[in-house]
Short mmCIF file of C-alpha atoms in Angstrom, two decimals:
data_model
loop_
_atom_site.label_atom_id
_atom_site.label_comp_id
_atom_site.label_asym_id
_atom_site.label_seq_id
_atom_site.Cartn_x
_atom_site.Cartn_y
_atom_site.Cartn_z
CA GLU K 1130 0.00 0.00 0.00
CA THR K 1131 1.46 3.33 -1.03
CA GLY K 1132 -0.84 5.31 1.25
CA VAL K 1133 -2.80 6.61 -1.73
CA THR K 1134 -5.15 4.05 -3.24
CA GLN K 1135 -6.93 4.51 -6.55
CA THR K 1136 -9.76 2.41 -7.90
CA PRO K 1137 -10.37 1.04 -10.39
CA ARG K 1138 -6.91 0.38 -11.84
CA HIS K 1139 -8.34 0.06 -15.34
CA LEU K 1140 -11.58 1.38 -16.81
CA VAL K 1141 -13.07 1.12 -20.27
CA MET K 1142 -16.11 3.27 -20.88
CA GLY K 1143 -18.25 4.34 -23.76
CA MET K 1144 -18.74 7.97 -24.67
CA THR K 1145 -22.26 8.01 -23.27
CA ASN K 1146 -21.39 6.33 -19.97
CA LYS K 1147 -21.06 7.89 -16.54
CA LYS K 1148 -18.35 6.54 -14.28
CA SER K 1149 -16.37 7.66 -11.27
CA LEU K 1150 -12.73 7.32 -10.25
CA LYS K 1151 -12.00 7.01 -6.55
CA CYS K 1152 -8.96 8.03 -4.57
CA GLU K 1153 -8.35 7.40 -0.88
CA GLN K 1154 -5.42 8.43 1.28
CA HIS K 1155 -4.55 7.28 4.78
CA LEU K 1156 -1.67 9.66 5.37
CA GLY K 1157 -3.49 12.40 7.22
CA HIS K 1158 -2.81 14.81 4.36
CA ASN K 1159 -4.94 17.90 3.86
CA ALA K 1160 -4.39 18.48 0.14
CA MET K 1161 -5.37 16.21 -2.73
CA TYR K 1162 -4.84 16.48 -6.47
CA TRP K 1163 -5.98 14.99 -9.75
CA TYR K 1164 -3.41 14.75 -12.55
CA LYS K 1165 -3.78 13.48 -16.09
CA GLN K 1166 -1.00 11.80 -18.05
CA SER K 1167 -1.66 11.37 -21.75
CA ALA K 1168 0.65 9.44 -24.03
CA LYS K 1169 3.89 11.31 -24.74
CA LYS K 1170 2.76 14.34 -22.71
CA PRO K 1171 3.81 15.62 -19.31
CA LEU K 1172 1.63 15.16 -16.26
CA GLU K 1173 -1.05 17.85 -16.28
CA LEU K 1174 -2.66 19.17 -13.13
CA MET K 1175 -6.46 19.04 -13.25
CA PHE K 1176 -7.76 19.91 -9.80
CA VAL K 1177 -6.45 20.79 -6.35
CA TYR K 1178 -8.37 20.41 -3.11
CA SER K 1179 -7.23 21.83 0.20
CA LEU K 1180 -9.19 20.91 3.32
CA GLU K 1181 -12.01 19.66 1.10
CA GLU K 1182 -12.27 22.94 -0.80
CA ARG K 1183 -11.38 23.18 -4.45
CA VAL K 1184 -8.56 25.69 -4.82
CA GLU K 1185 -7.54 25.05 -8.41
CA ASN K 1186 -9.38 24.10 -11.56
CA ASN K 1187 -6.84 24.04 -14.32
CA SER K 1188 -9.23 24.82 -17.20
CA VAL K 1189 -10.63 21.31 -17.18
CA PRO K 1190 -13.75 20.61 -19.31
CA SER K 1191 -16.98 20.23 -17.37
CA ARG K 1192 -17.30 16.58 -18.41
CA PHE K 1193 -14.81 16.01 -15.56
CA SER K 1194 -16.38 16.76 -12.20
CA PRO K 1195 -14.36 16.37 -8.99
CA GLU K 1196 -15.76 15.77 -5.53
CA CYS K 1197 -14.01 15.81 -2.18
CA PRO K 1198 -16.40 14.73 0.56
CA ASN K 1199 -13.68 14.67 3.22
CA SER K 1200 -9.92 15.07 3.43
CA SER K 1201 -9.33 11.34 2.88
CA HIS K 1202 -11.42 10.82 -0.24
CA LEU K 1203 -11.39 12.33 -3.69
CA PHE K 1204 -13.56 11.39 -6.64
CA LEU K 1205 -13.49 12.26 -10.30
CA HIS K 1206 -16.90 11.88 -11.94
CA LEU K 1207 -16.80 11.30 -15.66
CA HIS K 1208 -19.60 11.77 -18.19
CA THR K 1209 -19.83 12.01 -21.97
CA LEU K 1210 -16.10 11.68 -22.39
CA GLN K 1211 -14.26 11.71 -25.70
CA PRO K 1212 -11.69 9.20 -26.99
CA GLU K 1213 -8.97 11.83 -26.51
CA ASP K 1214 -9.71 11.73 -22.78
CA SER K 1215 -8.14 8.27 -22.68
CA ALA K 1216 -5.17 8.60 -20.34
CA LEU K 1217 -3.70 7.64 -17.00
CA TYR K 1218 -5.43 9.58 -14.21
CA LEU K 1219 -3.32 10.00 -11.13
CA CYS K 1220 -4.39 11.09 -7.68
CA ALA K 1221 -1.88 12.61 -5.26
CA SER K 1222 -1.87 14.02 -1.77
CA SER K 1223 0.38 16.22 0.34
CA GLN K 1224 0.40 17.51 3.88
CA ASP K 1225 -0.85 20.83 2.59
CA THR K 1226 -0.59 22.82 -0.61
CA ARG K 1227 2.63 24.49 0.62
CA SER K 1228 4.55 21.25 1.25
CA ILE K 1229 5.96 21.25 -2.24
CA LEU K 1230 9.56 20.53 -1.23
CA TYR K 1231 8.49 17.35 0.53
CA GLY K 1232 6.85 16.04 -2.62
CA TYR K 1233 3.46 14.60 -3.29
CA THR K 1234 2.43 11.00 -2.68
CA PHE K 1235 0.87 9.58 -5.80
CA GLY K 1236 -1.46 6.66 -6.24
CA SER K 1237 -0.88 4.05 -8.94
CA GLY K 1238 -3.42 5.64 -11.24
CA THR K 1239 -6.47 4.60 -13.21
CA ARG K 1240 -5.84 3.74 -16.84
CA LEU K 1241 -8.93 5.05 -18.64
CA THR K 1242 -9.89 4.07 -22.16
CA VAL K 1243 -12.84 5.80 -23.81
CA VAL K 1244 -14.32 3.88 -26.73
CA ASP R 1271 4.91 25.58 -24.96
CA GLN R 1272 6.81 23.36 -22.55
CA GLN R 1273 8.21 25.18 -19.55
CA VAL R 1274 10.09 22.13 -18.29
CA LYS R 1275 12.04 20.17 -20.84
CA GLN R 1276 13.72 16.82 -20.58
CA ASN R 1277 15.36 16.52 -23.96
CA SER R 1278 16.62 12.96 -23.59
CA PRO R 1279 13.75 10.47 -23.83
CA SER R 1280 16.04 7.68 -22.68
CA LEU R 1281 19.45 7.02 -21.19
CA SER R 1282 21.44 3.81 -20.67
CA VAL R 1283 24.11 3.58 -17.98
CA GLN R 1284 26.29 0.73 -16.80
CA GLU R 1285 25.60 -0.53 -13.29
CA GLY R 1286 27.96 1.08 -10.81
CA ARG R 1287 28.60 4.15 -12.95
CA ILE R 1288 27.10 7.61 -12.56
CA SER R 1289 23.73 8.42 -14.12
CA ILE R 1290 23.16 12.06 -15.03
CA LEU R 1291 19.66 13.15 -15.94
CA ASN R 1292 19.22 16.64 -17.30
CA CYS R 1293 16.38 19.13 -17.25
CA ASP R 1294 16.02 22.62 -18.70
CA TYR R 1295 13.35 25.17 -17.94
CA THR R 1296 12.21 28.39 -19.54
CA ASN R 1297 10.35 30.15 -16.72
CA SER R 1298 12.76 32.28 -14.71
CA MET R 1299 10.13 32.60 -11.98
CA PHE R 1300 10.49 28.94 -10.99
CA ASP R 1301 11.91 28.72 -7.48
CA TYR R 1302 11.25 25.11 -6.52
CA PHE R 1303 12.42 22.05 -8.38
CA LEU R 1304 11.73 18.38 -7.84
CA TRP R 1305 12.59 14.99 -9.24
CA TYR R 1306 10.19 12.06 -9.28
CA LYS R 1307 10.77 8.45 -10.26
CA LYS R 1308 8.16 6.19 -11.81
CA TYR R 1309 8.07 2.44 -12.26
CA PRO R 1310 5.63 0.85 -14.74
CA ALA R 1311 2.10 0.45 -13.39
CA GLU R 1312 2.90 2.64 -10.37
CA GLY R 1313 2.48 6.30 -9.62
CA PRO R 1314 5.46 8.66 -9.47
CA THR R 1315 7.41 8.67 -6.22
CA PHE R 1316 9.14 11.75 -4.90
CA LEU R 1317 12.95 11.58 -4.92
CA ILE R 1318 14.54 14.89 -4.08
CA SER R 1319 13.89 18.61 -4.27
CA ILE R 1320 15.78 21.88 -4.26
CA SER R 1321 14.85 25.51 -3.85
CA SER R 1322 16.49 28.31 -5.79
CA ILE R 1323 18.43 29.56 -2.77
CA LYS R 1324 20.65 26.50 -3.07
CA ASP R 1325 22.66 25.08 -5.94
CA LYS R 1326 23.03 21.55 -4.64
CA ASN R 1327 21.06 19.12 -2.54
CA GLU R 1328 22.20 15.63 -1.69
CA ASP R 1329 20.32 12.62 -0.34
CA GLY R 1330 22.24 9.39 -0.29
CA ARG R 1331 23.07 8.33 -3.84
CA PHE R 1332 20.99 11.16 -5.30
CA THR R 1333 22.25 14.70 -5.83
CA VAL R 1334 20.40 17.50 -7.57
CA PHE R 1335 22.33 20.43 -9.01
CA LEU R 1336 20.70 23.71 -9.94
CA ASN R 1337 22.20 26.32 -12.28
CA LYS R 1338 19.74 29.21 -12.25
CA SER R 1339 21.64 31.35 -14.73
CA ALA R 1340 21.51 28.53 -17.26
CA LYS R 1341 17.99 27.49 -16.23
CA HIS R 1342 19.26 23.97 -15.90
CA LEU R 1343 19.12 21.27 -13.29
CA SER R 1344 20.45 17.78 -13.20
CA LEU R 1345 20.04 14.65 -11.11
CA HIS R 1346 23.11 12.56 -10.41
CA ILE R 1347 22.77 8.98 -9.24
CA VAL R 1348 25.94 7.34 -8.05
CA PRO R 1349 26.55 4.48 -8.06
CA SER R 1350 23.72 3.42 -10.38
CA GLN R 1351 21.89 0.26 -9.38
CA PRO R 1352 19.51 -2.04 -11.30
CA GLY R 1353 16.57 -0.79 -9.24
CA ASP R 1354 17.19 2.70 -10.56
CA SER R 1355 15.80 1.67 -13.96
CA ALA R 1356 12.66 3.79 -14.22
CA VAL R 1357 11.26 6.95 -15.76
CA TYR R 1358 12.49 10.14 -14.09
CA PHE R 1359 10.41 13.31 -14.14
CA CYS R 1360 11.74 16.77 -13.52
CA ALA R 1361 9.23 19.27 -12.12
CA ALA R 1362 9.17 22.92 -11.12
CA SER R 1363 6.97 25.48 -9.43
CA GLU R 1364 7.02 29.24 -8.94
CA ASN R 1365 5.77 29.26 -5.38
CA ARG R 1366 5.32 26.83 -2.52
CA ASP R 1367 1.61 26.60 -3.21
CA ASP R 1368 1.67 27.02 -6.96
CA LYS R 1369 1.02 24.23 -9.39
CA ILE R 1370 3.87 21.93 -10.28
CA ILE R 1371 4.86 21.75 -13.95
CA PHE R 1372 6.28 18.41 -15.04
CA GLY R 1373 8.62 17.46 -17.85
CA LYS R 1374 7.87 14.52 -20.14
CA GLY R 1375 10.35 12.25 -18.40
CA THR R 1376 13.56 10.38 -19.21
CA ARG R 1377 13.65 6.59 -19.17
CA LEU R 1378 16.80 5.36 -17.44
CA HIS R 1379 18.09 1.85 -18.18
CA ILE R 1380 20.76 0.48 -15.89
CA LEU R 1381 22.76 -2.14 -17.75
CA PRO R 1382 24.28 -5.14 -15.94
#
C-alpha cells in the first residue's frame, strides 16, 4: 500500500457512460490532487483540493467533475467523455498545498480508455 | 509551450557508474524544483527537491544540481543500481503553493 489508493486500476467506458474514479489516502494529508497523463505528454494538473475545498481548476472541461467529501477521499466523476480523454489519471496528496519541497504522494493511477 | 524540458527520452548507464539526468526550464520565476521516479504500473514517487536559494542538494546516492543562470538542473545517481531503472520526471513550481509543472520524463536503463 502506497498510502494513496486509486480504484479502479483500469476502466473502459463508452462515450455516453457515466463513471467515477476514486482516490483514498490514509496519510493524514490535507491536500489532494488529480493529474492526467496522456501518451507522450507531461503530467497535467487538473484539480487541487485543500481541506475539502477546491482551490484550483486548471481549465478542465466540465465533463470532468471532482468531488471531495472529506480530506481522505477524492472522486473524479466522468460523463460524456471523448476518446482523446483516454489517459492515465493519477491522484496525489500532500500535507498541505505548501509542502511542495516534501513532494506529493501519488497513487498508482487509473488507466482510462474511452471507446 | 513546454516550460520544463527533458530533452533525452532515454538514457542507458552501466551498473555502478554515474547516471546524469538533465532538465532545462524556460520560466525564470520557478523557485522550486523536484525529481520524481516512476516504475511501470505505479504512480510517481518523490525523490529529491531543491529551492532556488541552493545550488546543490544531496540525499544518499541522489544529488540535484541547480544552475539558475543557465535554467538547468540535473540529477546525479551514483553508483547506479539495477533498481534505478525507471522513468524520471523533472518538475518545477514558482511558489510553494503554486502548481507543479512536469517534464515529459527520461527513461533510465541500468545495464548489468
